Amino acid sequence: MYFAQPGAALITTQRQAFRWGYGHYLILGAAAAVGAGLEIGIALLEHHSDVSGFTAAWIFSTAVAVFLVLAWLLQSAPTAPAPPAPGCTPPSPSWSCSPPSPDRPTSPPAC
C-alpha cells in the first residue's frame, strides 16, 4: 500500500512536499506504536504484563489502524495530476508518451 505509487510523482507543489515530508513523522510514530503493541502482546503471552488481553489487542489494532489511515492519506492527498509533457496524450490514467519520429508526420498532442 505504501509503495503503490512513487513518492516523487505525487509531489508537484511545495505544500504537497511539506505534507509528504512531515507526514512521515506521523507514519514513523505509528510504526513505533505498532512495535510497542507487539511488545505488549508478547509480554502478555509470557505472563509478564498486568494489562488485559482486550487492552493489548486494542493498543495493537489502534496503532495498525492509525498507520494504515496515515499511509492512505499520504498516498491519496495530492489529487491534482501533473500537467502532461509535450508529446503526451492523456486519454487514460496510463499516458502514452512517444517522441516524434522522422517517419511519420508530427501532429499536435491531444491534451
A tleap script that builds the chain and sets N, CA, C and O, in Angstrom:
source leaprc.protein.ff14SB
mol = sequence {
  NMET TYR PHE ALA GLN PRO GLY ALA ALA LEU
  ILE THR THR GLN ARG GLN ALA PHE ARG TRP
  GLY TYR GLY HIE TYR LEU ILE LEU GLY ALA
  ALA ALA ALA VAL GLY ALA GLY LEU GLU ILE
  GLY ILE ALA LEU LEU GLU HIE HIE SER ASP
  VAL SER GLY PHE THR ALA ALA TRP ILE PHE
  SER THR ALA VAL ALA VAL PHE LEU VAL LEU
  ALA TRP LEU LEU GLN SER ALA PRO THR ALA
  PRO ALA PRO PRO ALA PRO GLY CYS THR PRO
  PRO SER PRO SER TRP SER CYS SER PRO PRO
  SER PRO ASP ARG PRO THR SER PRO PRO ALA
  CCYS
}
set mol.1.N position { 0.822 -1.178 0.000 }
set mol.1.CA position { 0.000 0.000 0.000 }
set mol.1.C position { 0.875 1.254 0.000 }
set mol.1.O position { 0.601 2.205 -0.732 }
set mol.2.N position { 1.909 1.255 0.808 }
set mol.2.CA position { 2.749 2.441 0.902 }
set mol.2.C position { 3.522 2.678 -0.383 }
set mol.2.O position { 3.703 3.824 -0.795 }
set mol.3.N position { 3.977 1.619 -1.015 }
set mol.3.CA position { 4.762 1.752 -2.230 }
set mol.3.C position { 3.910 1.610 -3.485 }
set mol.3.O position { 4.433 1.244 -4.537 }
set mol.4.N position { 2.620 1.887 -3.402 }
set mol.4.CA position { 1.728 1.757 -4.549 }
set mol.4.C position { 2.091 2.755 -5.647 }
set mol.4.O position { 1.974 2.444 -6.833 }
set mol.5.N position { 2.527 3.944 -5.260 }
set mol.5.CA position { 2.906 4.963 -6.222 }
set mol.5.C position { 4.254 5.540 -5.802 }
set mol.5.O position { 4.532 5.633 -4.607 }
set mol.6.N position { 5.083 5.923 -6.744 }
set mol.6.CA position { 6.338 6.558 -6.361 }
set mol.6.C position { 6.071 7.930 -5.739 }
set mol.6.O position { 5.237 8.689 -6.232 }
set mol.7.N position { 6.770 8.235 -4.677 }
set mol.7.CA position { 6.535 9.485 -3.968 }
set mol.7.C position { 6.833 10.712 -4.789 }
set mol.7.O position { 6.138 11.719 -4.657 }
set mol.8.N position { 7.837 10.663 -5.626 }
set mol.8.CA position { 8.215 11.831 -6.427 }
set mol.8.C position { 7.106 12.216 -7.402 }
set mol.8.O position { 6.956 13.392 -7.737 }
set mol.9.N position { 6.334 11.242 -7.857 }
set mol.9.CA position { 5.250 11.553 -8.793 }
set mol.9.C position { 4.091 12.256 -8.098 }
set mol.9.O position { 3.295 12.925 -8.757 }
set mol.10.N position { 3.981 12.118 -6.789 }
set mol.10.CA position { 2.877 12.726 -6.059 }
set mol.10.C position { 3.144 14.176 -5.682 }
set mol.10.O position { 2.208 14.929 -5.413 }
set mol.11.N position { 4.396 14.569 -5.660 }
set mol.11.CA position { 4.754 15.896 -5.165 }
set mol.11.C position { 4.924 16.846 -6.341 }
set mol.11.O position { 5.856 16.713 -7.133 }
set mol.12.N position { 4.011 17.805 -6.444 }
set mol.12.CA position { 4.095 18.786 -7.521 }
set mol.12.C position { 4.151 20.210 -6.994 }
set mol.12.O position { 4.504 21.121 -7.743 }
set mol.13.N position { 3.813 20.431 -5.723 }
set mol.13.CA position { 3.854 21.769 -5.140 }
set mol.13.C position { 4.635 21.728 -3.837 }
set mol.13.O position { 4.916 20.660 -3.292 }
set mol.14.N position { 4.977 22.906 -3.354 }
set mol.14.CA position { 5.714 22.974 -2.093 }
set mol.14.C position { 4.828 22.530 -0.927 }
set mol.14.O position { 5.322 21.931 0.028 }
set mol.15.N position { 3.545 22.813 -0.994 }
set mol.15.CA position { 2.620 22.386 0.060 }
set mol.15.C position { 2.556 20.864 0.136 }
set mol.15.O position { 2.546 20.297 1.228 }
set mol.16.N position { 2.513 20.211 -1.001 }
set mol.16.CA position { 2.488 18.749 -1.014 }
set mol.16.C position { 3.801 18.176 -0.498 }
set mol.16.O position { 3.802 17.152 0.186 }
set mol.17.N position { 4.918 18.825 -0.817 }
set mol.17.CA position { 6.211 18.372 -0.320 }
set mol.17.C position { 6.280 18.513 1.201 }
set mol.17.O position { 6.816 17.639 1.883 }
set mol.18.N position { 5.744 19.599 1.727 }
set mol.18.CA position { 5.702 19.803 3.173 }
set mol.18.C position { 4.850 18.730 3.837 }
set mol.18.O position { 5.252 18.141 4.841 }
set mol.19.N position { 3.678 18.482 3.276 }
set mol.19.CA position { 2.771 17.456 3.820 }
set mol.19.C position { 3.409 16.073 3.724 }
set mol.19.O position { 3.304 15.275 4.655 }
set mol.20.N position { 4.059 15.789 2.619 }
set mol.20.CA position { 4.695 14.479 2.414 }
set mol.20.C position { 5.849 14.284 3.403 }
set mol.20.O position { 5.959 13.231 4.032 }
set mol.21.N position { 6.688 15.279 3.536 }
set mol.21.CA position { 7.848 15.164 4.409 }
set mol.21.C position { 7.481 15.049 5.875 }
set mol.21.O position { 7.934 14.127 6.554 }
set mol.22.N position { 6.666 15.969 6.376 }
set mol.22.CA position { 6.315 15.946 7.784 }
set mol.22.C position { 5.271 14.883 8.110 }
set mol.22.O position { 5.146 14.481 9.267 }
set mol.23.N position { 4.540 14.431 7.136 }
set mol.23.CA position { 3.607 13.325 7.366 }
set mol.23.C position { 4.327 12.042 7.726 }
set mol.23.O position { 3.759 11.162 8.373 }
set mol.24.N position { 5.567 11.939 7.309 }
set mol.24.CA position { 6.340 10.737 7.633 }
set mol.24.C position { 6.721 10.672 9.107 }
set mol.24.O position { 6.968 9.583 9.625 }
set mol.25.N position { 6.774 11.803 9.788 }
set mol.25.CA position { 6.962 11.757 11.239 }
set mol.25.C position { 5.794 11.011 11.884 }
set mol.25.O position { 5.990 10.202 12.790 }
set mol.26.N position { 4.585 11.289 11.414 }
set mol.26.CA position { 3.411 10.605 11.949 }
set mol.26.C position { 3.411 9.131 11.579 }
set mol.26.O position { 3.071 8.275 12.396 }
set mol.27.N position { 3.800 8.839 10.331 }
set mol.27.CA position { 3.874 7.436 9.894 }
set mol.27.C position { 4.869 6.651 10.747 }
set mol.27.O position { 4.573 5.543 11.193 }
set mol.28.N position { 6.046 7.227 10.971 }
set mol.28.CA position { 7.063 6.538 11.765 }
set mol.28.C position { 6.641 6.404 13.222 }
set mol.28.O position { 6.965 5.410 13.872 }
set mol.29.N position { 5.920 7.398 13.742 }
set mol.29.CA position { 5.387 7.285 15.103 }
set mol.29.C position { 4.359 6.174 15.212 }
set mol.29.O position { 4.330 5.440 16.200 }
set mol.30.N position { 3.514 6.051 14.194 }
set mol.30.CA position { 2.527 4.968 14.187 }
set mol.30.C position { 3.207 3.615 14.053 }
set mol.30.O position { 2.766 2.642 14.664 }
set mol.31.N position { 4.264 3.537 13.272 }
set mol.31.CA position { 5.003 2.273 13.150 }
set mol.31.C position { 5.659 1.904 14.476 }
set mol.31.O position { 5.706 0.729 14.840 }
set mol.32.N position { 6.165 2.903 15.198 }
set mol.32.CA position { 6.729 2.630 16.519 }
set mol.32.C position { 5.644 2.169 17.485 }
set mol.32.O position { 5.897 1.310 18.330 }
set mol.33.N position { 4.441 2.725 17.372 }
set mol.33.CA position { 3.333 2.289 18.223 }
set mol.33.C position { 2.929 0.854 17.905 }
set mol.33.O position { 2.536 0.111 18.805 }
set mol.34.N position { 3.021 0.453 16.635 }
set mol.34.CA position { 2.763 -0.953 16.278 }
set mol.34.C position { 3.784 -1.848 16.961 }
set mol.34.O position { 3.427 -2.901 17.490 }
set mol.35.N position { 5.036 -1.450 16.957 }
set mol.35.CA position { 6.069 -2.219 17.637 }
set mol.35.C position { 5.821 -2.305 19.136 }
set mol.35.O position { 6.021 -3.357 19.743 }
set mol.36.N position { 5.384 -1.195 19.736 }
set mol.36.CA position { 5.072 -1.213 21.169 }
set mol.36.C position { 3.883 -2.125 21.450 }
set mol.36.O position { 3.859 -2.829 22.459 }
set mol.37.N position { 2.893 -2.110 20.552 }
set mol.37.CA position { 1.747 -3.004 20.719 }
set mol.37.C position { 2.150 -4.468 20.623 }
set mol.37.O position { 1.635 -5.310 21.360 }
set mol.38.N position { 3.062 -4.767 19.722 }
set mol.38.CA position { 3.580 -6.137 19.630 }
set mol.38.C position { 4.321 -6.536 20.908 }
set mol.38.O position { 4.186 -7.660 21.391 }
set mol.39.N position { 5.093 -5.614 21.437 }
set mol.39.CA position { 5.816 -5.895 22.679 }
set mol.39.C position { 4.852 -6.150 23.839 }
set mol.39.O position { 5.091 -7.033 24.664 }
set mol.40.N position { 3.782 -5.392 23.902 }
set mol.40.CA position { 2.777 -5.613 24.950 }
set mol.40.C position { 2.124 -6.974 24.767 }
set mol.40.O position { 1.885 -7.691 25.738 }
set mol.41.N position { 1.837 -7.326 23.522 }
set mol.41.CA position { 1.237 -8.638 23.255 }
set mol.41.C position { 2.156 -9.780 23.641 }
set mol.41.O position { 1.701 -10.781 24.195 }
set mol.42.N position { 3.440 -9.647 23.359 }
set mol.42.CA position { 4.402 -10.687 23.723 }
set mol.42.C position { 4.523 -10.785 25.243 }
set mol.42.O position { 4.569 -11.883 25.798 }
set mol.43.N position { 4.574 -9.623 25.917 }
set mol.43.CA position { 4.649 -9.641 27.377 }
set mol.43.C position { 3.402 -10.275 27.979 }
set mol.43.O position { 3.482 -10.951 29.005 }
set mol.44.N position { 2.262 -10.065 27.352 }
set mol.44.CA position { 1.020 -10.680 27.836 }
set mol.44.C position { 1.067 -12.195 27.663 }
set mol.44.O position { 0.641 -12.927 28.557 }
set mol.45.N position { 1.572 -12.674 26.543 }
set mol.45.CA position { 1.660 -14.113 26.303 }
set mol.45.C position { 2.651 -14.792 27.250 }
set mol.45.O position { 2.477 -15.958 27.607 }
set mol.46.N position { 3.687 -14.060 27.654 }
set mol.46.CA position { 4.675 -14.622 28.559 }
set mol.46.C position { 4.326 -14.393 30.035 }
set mol.46.O position { 5.113 -14.712 30.926 }
set mol.47.N position { 3.120 -13.829 30.281 }
set mol.47.CA position { 2.615 -13.554 31.633 }
set mol.47.C position { 3.505 -12.570 32.381 }
set mol.47.O position { 3.697 -12.709 33.588 }
set mol.48.N position { 4.054 -11.571 31.677 }
set mol.48.CA position { 4.868 -10.522 32.291 }
set mol.48.C position { 4.172 -9.168 32.196 }
set mol.48.O position { 4.823 -8.129 32.297 }
set mol.49.N position { 2.854 -9.172 32.003 }
set mol.49.CA position { 2.124 -7.929 31.806 }
set mol.49.C position { 0.897 -7.896 32.711 }
set mol.49.O position { 0.290 -8.928 32.998 }
set mol.50.N position { 0.550 -6.707 33.150 }
set mol.50.CA position { -0.621 -6.547 34.009 }
set mol.50.C position { -1.838 -6.046 33.234 }
set mol.50.O position { -2.887 -5.806 33.833 }
set mol.51.N position { -1.722 -5.883 31.919 }
set mol.51.CA position { -2.864 -5.429 31.128 }
set mol.51.C position { -3.684 -6.636 30.679 }
set mol.51.O position { -3.183 -7.758 30.611 }
set mol.52.N position { -4.957 -6.379 30.376 }
set mol.52.CA position { -5.820 -7.464 29.912 }
set mol.52.C position { -5.565 -7.752 28.439 }
set mol.52.O position { -4.934 -6.956 27.743 }
set mol.53.N position { -6.047 -8.870 27.978 }
set mol.53.CA position { -5.915 -9.225 26.567 }
set mol.53.C position { -6.640 -8.242 25.669 }
set mol.53.O position { -6.174 -7.922 24.575 }
set mol.54.N position { -7.790 -7.762 26.139 }
set mol.54.CA position { -8.552 -6.778 25.368 }
set mol.54.C position { -7.748 -5.498 25.193 }
set mol.54.O position { -7.699 -4.935 24.100 }
set mol.55.N position { -7.117 -5.037 26.272 }
set mol.55.CA position { -6.336 -3.797 26.211 }
set mol.55.C position { -5.143 -3.958 25.269 }
set mol.55.O position { -4.847 -3.063 24.478 }
set mol.56.N position { -4.467 -5.088 25.356 }
set mol.56.CA position { -3.324 -5.328 24.469 }
set mol.56.C position { -3.772 -5.374 23.011 }
set mol.56.O position { -3.109 -4.808 22.141 }
set mol.57.N position { -4.878 -6.035 22.740 }
set mol.57.CA position { -5.389 -6.100 21.370 }
set mol.57.C position { -5.834 -4.727 20.889 }
set mol.57.O position { -5.625 -4.381 19.726 }
set mol.58.N position { -6.444 -3.944 21.768 }
set mol.58.CA position { -6.902 -2.604 21.396 }
set mol.58.C position { -5.714 -1.707 21.056 }
set mol.58.O position { -5.755 -0.969 20.072 }
set mol.59.N position { -4.662 -1.769 21.861 }
set mol.59.CA position { -3.470 -0.945 21.610 }
set mol.59.C position { -2.858 -1.300 20.256 }
set mol.59.O position { -2.536 -0.415 19.462 }
set mol.60.N position { -2.703 -2.581 20.001 }
set mol.60.CA position { -2.085 -3.014 18.741 }
set mol.60.C position { -2.960 -2.658 17.541 }
set mol.60.O position { -2.469 -2.110 16.554 }
set mol.61.N position { -4.250 -2.969 17.622 }
set mol.61.CA position { -5.120 -2.721 16.463 }
set mol.61.C position { -5.301 -1.233 16.207 }
set mol.61.O position { -5.434 -0.826 15.053 }
set mol.62.N position { -5.311 -0.420 17.240 }
set mol.62.CA position { -5.414 1.027 17.037 }
set mol.62.C position { -4.158 1.561 16.360 }
set mol.62.O position { -4.244 2.407 15.470 }
set mol.63.N position { -3.003 1.076 16.773 }
set mol.63.CA position { -1.755 1.521 16.147 }
set mol.63.C position { -1.707 1.122 14.671 }
set mol.63.O position { -1.271 1.908 13.829 }
set mol.64.N position { -2.152 -0.091 14.359 }
set mol.64.CA position { -2.174 -0.536 12.957 }
set mol.64.C position { -3.162 0.312 12.156 }
set mol.64.O position { -2.869 0.706 11.027 }
set mol.65.N position { -4.332 0.594 12.735 }
set mol.65.CA position { -5.333 1.405 12.028 }
set mol.65.C position { -4.814 2.811 11.766 }
set mol.65.O position { -5.013 3.352 10.678 }
set mol.66.N position { -4.150 3.409 12.750 }
set mol.66.CA position { -3.589 4.754 12.560 }
set mol.66.C position { -2.524 4.734 11.472 }
set mol.66.O position { -2.477 5.638 10.639 }
set mol.67.N position { -1.676 3.723 11.468 }
set mol.67.CA position { -0.646 3.610 10.433 }
set mol.67.C position { -1.285 3.512 9.052 }
set mol.67.O position { -0.866 4.206 8.125 }
set mol.68.N position { -2.298 2.655 8.906 }
set mol.68.CA position { -2.937 2.475 7.595 }
set mol.68.C position { -3.640 3.740 7.127 }
set mol.68.O position { -3.566 4.092 5.950 }
set mol.69.N position { -4.320 4.423 8.038 }
set mol.69.CA position { -5.016 5.658 7.655 }
set mol.69.C position { -4.008 6.727 7.239 }
set mol.69.O position { -4.211 7.418 6.241 }
set mol.70.N position { -2.929 6.866 7.997 }
set mol.70.CA position { -1.919 7.867 7.645 }
set mol.70.C position { -1.237 7.541 6.316 }
set mol.70.O position { -0.989 8.434 5.506 }
set mol.71.N position { -0.938 6.273 6.096 }
set mol.71.CA position { -0.330 5.888 4.810 }
set mol.71.C position { -1.290 6.164 3.661 }
set mol.71.O position { -0.870 6.619 2.597 }
set mol.72.N position { -2.561 5.897 3.866 }
set mol.72.CA position { -3.561 6.166 2.822 }
set mol.72.C position { -3.673 7.666 2.567 }
set mol.72.O position { -3.749 8.096 1.416 }
set mol.73.N position { -3.685 8.465 3.638 }
set mol.73.CA position { -3.780 9.912 3.462 }
set mol.73.C position { -2.573 10.472 2.732 }
set mol.73.O position { -2.717 11.356 1.888 }
set mol.74.N position { -1.390 9.974 3.043 }
set mol.74.CA position { -0.208 10.468 2.341 }
set mol.74.C position { -0.215 10.075 0.867 }
set mol.74.O position { 0.252 10.839 0.021 }
set mol.75.N position { -0.731 8.913 0.557 }
set mol.75.CA position { -0.757 8.466 -0.837 }
set mol.75.C position { -1.870 9.132 -1.634 }
set mol.75.O position { -1.719 9.346 -2.836 }
set mol.76.N position { -2.986 9.464 -0.987 }
set mol.76.CA position { -4.130 9.979 -1.740 }
set mol.76.C position { -4.302 11.478 -1.612 }
set mol.76.O position { -5.107 12.049 -2.348 }
set mol.77.N position { -3.596 12.141 -0.725 }
set mol.77.CA position { -3.792 13.576 -0.511 }
set mol.77.C position { -3.501 14.414 -1.752 }
set mol.77.O position { -4.324 15.264 -2.092 }
set mol.78.N position { -2.390 14.229 -2.444 }
set mol.78.CA position { -2.171 15.016 -3.660 }
set mol.78.C position { -3.048 14.479 -4.792 }
set mol.78.O position { -2.748 13.435 -5.372 }
set mol.79.N position { -4.112 15.183 -5.100 }
set mol.79.CA position { -5.046 14.678 -6.103 }
set mol.79.C position { -4.881 15.351 -7.454 }
set mol.79.O position { -5.342 14.821 -8.466 }
set mol.80.N position { -4.239 16.498 -7.489 }
set mol.80.CA position { -4.103 17.189 -8.768 }
set mol.80.C position { -3.006 16.524 -9.592 }
set mol.80.O position { -1.856 16.477 -9.156 }
set mol.81.N position { -3.343 16.006 -10.781 }
set mol.81.CA position { -2.304 15.382 -11.596 }
set mol.81.C position { -1.362 16.423 -12.177 }
set mol.81.O position { -1.745 17.569 -12.410 }
set mol.82.N position { -0.173 16.020 -12.399 }
set mol.82.CA position { 0.810 16.912 -13.018 }
set mol.82.C position { 0.420 17.142 -14.475 }
set mol.82.O position { -0.152 16.251 -15.102 }
set mol.83.N position { 0.716 18.310 -15.021 }
set mol.83.CA position { 0.394 18.552 -16.426 }
set mol.83.C position { 1.204 17.623 -17.319 }
set mol.83.O position { 2.351 17.305 -17.006 }
set mol.84.N position { 0.614 17.186 -18.431 }
set mol.84.CA position { 1.334 16.269 -19.314 }
set mol.84.C position { 2.504 16.961 -20.009 }
set mol.84.O position { 2.476 18.164 -20.270 }
set mol.85.N position { 3.499 16.188 -20.292 }
set mol.85.CA position { 4.661 16.702 -21.011 }
set mol.85.C position { 4.305 16.841 -22.489 }
set mol.85.O position { 3.368 16.195 -22.957 }
set mol.86.N position { 5.032 17.667 -23.225 }
set mol.86.CA position { 4.760 17.788 -24.657 }
set mol.86.C position { 4.931 16.442 -25.355 }
set mol.86.O position { 5.908 15.730 -25.122 }
set mol.87.N position { 3.982 16.106 -26.201 }
set mol.87.CA position { 4.022 14.844 -26.917 }
set mol.87.C position { 3.248 13.743 -26.215 }
set mol.87.O position { 3.184 12.619 -26.714 }
set mol.88.N position { 2.655 14.048 -25.061 }
set mol.88.CA position { 1.903 13.041 -24.311 }
set mol.88.C position { 0.411 13.243 -24.530 }
set mol.88.O position { -0.082 14.370 -24.560 }
set mol.89.N position { -0.279 12.157 -24.677 }
set mol.89.CA position { -1.732 12.205 -24.799 }
set mol.89.C position { -2.332 11.484 -23.606 }
set mol.89.O position { -2.107 10.283 -23.454 }
set mol.90.N position { -3.094 12.170 -22.746 }
set mol.90.CA position { -3.656 11.522 -21.575 }
set mol.90.C position { -5.081 11.008 -21.786 }
set mol.90.O position { -6.007 11.535 -21.170 }
set mol.91.N position { -5.289 9.999 -22.634 }
set mol.91.CA position { -6.641 9.501 -22.807 }
set mol.91.C position { -7.082 8.613 -21.643 }
set mol.91.O position { -8.277 8.393 -21.445 }
set mol.92.N position { -6.122 8.106 -20.879 }
set mol.92.CA position { -6.430 7.218 -19.769 }
set mol.92.C position { -5.414 7.486 -18.666 }
set mol.92.O position { -4.498 8.287 -18.852 }
set mol.93.N position { -5.564 6.824 -17.517 }
set mol.93.CA position { -4.578 7.039 -16.457 }
set mol.93.C position { -3.159 6.664 -16.863 }
set mol.93.O position { -2.205 7.219 -16.317 }
set mol.94.N position { -2.991 5.743 -17.801 }
set mol.94.CA position { -1.637 5.407 -18.257 }
set mol.94.C position { -1.363 6.191 -19.530 }
set mol.94.O position { -1.843 5.833 -20.606 }
set mol.95.N position { -0.595 7.254 -19.404 }
set mol.95.CA position { -0.312 8.122 -20.533 }
set mol.95.C position { 0.688 7.459 -21.453 }
set mol.95.O position { 1.597 6.751 -21.019 }
set mol.96.N position { 0.497 7.708 -22.727 }
set mol.96.CA position { 1.461 7.172 -23.692 }
set mol.96.C position { 2.271 8.332 -24.245 }
set mol.96.O position { 1.734 9.212 -24.917 }
set mol.97.N position { 3.536 8.328 -23.964 }
set mol.97.CA position { 4.434 9.377 -24.436 }
set mol.97.C position { 5.382 8.782 -25.452 }
set mol.97.O position { 6.031 7.767 -25.201 }
set mol.98.N position { 5.453 9.413 -26.578 }
set mol.98.CA position { 6.384 8.928 -27.594 }
set mol.98.C position { 6.992 10.138 -28.289 }
set mol.98.O position { 6.283 11.078 -28.647 }
set mol.99.N position { 8.293 10.111 -28.475 }
set mol.99.CA position { 8.911 11.220 -29.200 }
set mol.99.C position { 8.525 11.152 -30.674 }
set mol.99.O position { 8.285 10.070 -31.209 }
set mol.100.N position { 8.467 12.293 -31.315 }
set mol.100.CA position { 8.131 12.274 -32.742 }
set mol.100.C position { 9.210 11.561 -33.542 }
set mol.100.O position { 10.404 11.776 -33.332 }
set mol.101.N position { 8.779 10.727 -34.444 }
set mol.101.CA position { 9.743 10.017 -35.283 }
set mol.101.C position { 9.816 10.703 -36.647 }
set mol.101.O position { 8.857 11.350 -37.069 }
set mol.102.N position { 10.931 10.566 -37.327 }
set mol.102.CA position { 11.058 11.215 -38.644 }
set mol.102.C position { 10.194 10.538 -39.708 }
set mol.102.O position { 9.938 11.135 -40.753 }
set mol.103.N position { 9.739 9.310 -39.467 }
set mol.103.CA position { 8.943 8.596 -40.475 }
set mol.103.C position { 7.505 9.095 -40.574 }
set mol.103.O position { 6.927 9.107 -41.661 }
set mol.104.N position { 6.940 9.493 -39.481 }
set mol.104.CA position { 5.541 9.910 -39.509 }
set mol.104.C position { 5.438 11.403 -39.213 }
set mol.104.O position { 6.273 11.960 -38.499 }
set mol.105.N position { 4.434 12.033 -39.750 }
set mol.105.CA position { 4.289 13.472 -39.529 }
set mol.105.C position { 3.888 13.731 -38.069 }
set mol.105.O position { 3.200 12.929 -37.437 }
set mol.106.N position { 4.338 14.863 -37.568 }
set mol.106.CA position { 4.001 15.225 -36.204 }
set mol.106.C position { 2.625 15.871 -36.188 }
set mol.106.O position { 2.301 16.702 -37.037 }
set mol.107.N position { 1.832 15.480 -35.221 }
set mol.107.CA position { 0.518 16.086 -35.038 }
set mol.107.C position { 0.498 16.711 -33.644 }
set mol.107.O position { 1.266 16.302 -32.773 }
set mol.108.N position { -0.358 17.682 -33.427 }
set mol.108.CA position { -0.392 18.300 -32.105 }
set mol.108.C position { -0.893 17.291 -31.068 }
set mol.108.O position { -1.748 16.461 -31.376 }
set mol.109.N position { -0.370 17.359 -29.850 }
set mol.109.CA position { -0.828 16.435 -28.821 }
set mol.109.C position { -2.300 16.632 -28.515 }
set mol.109.O position { -2.820 17.744 -28.599 }
set mol.110.N position { -2.965 15.550 -28.159 }
set mol.110.CA position { -4.406 15.613 -27.856 }
set mol.110.C position { -4.629 15.920 -26.395 }
set mol.110.O position { -5.376 15.211 -25.720 }
set mol.111.N position { -3.984 16.979 -25.885 }
set mol.111.CA position { -4.106 17.314 -24.454 }
set mol.111.C position { -5.088 18.432 -24.241 }
set mol.111.O position { -5.317 18.844 -23.103 }
savepdb mol mol.pdb
quit
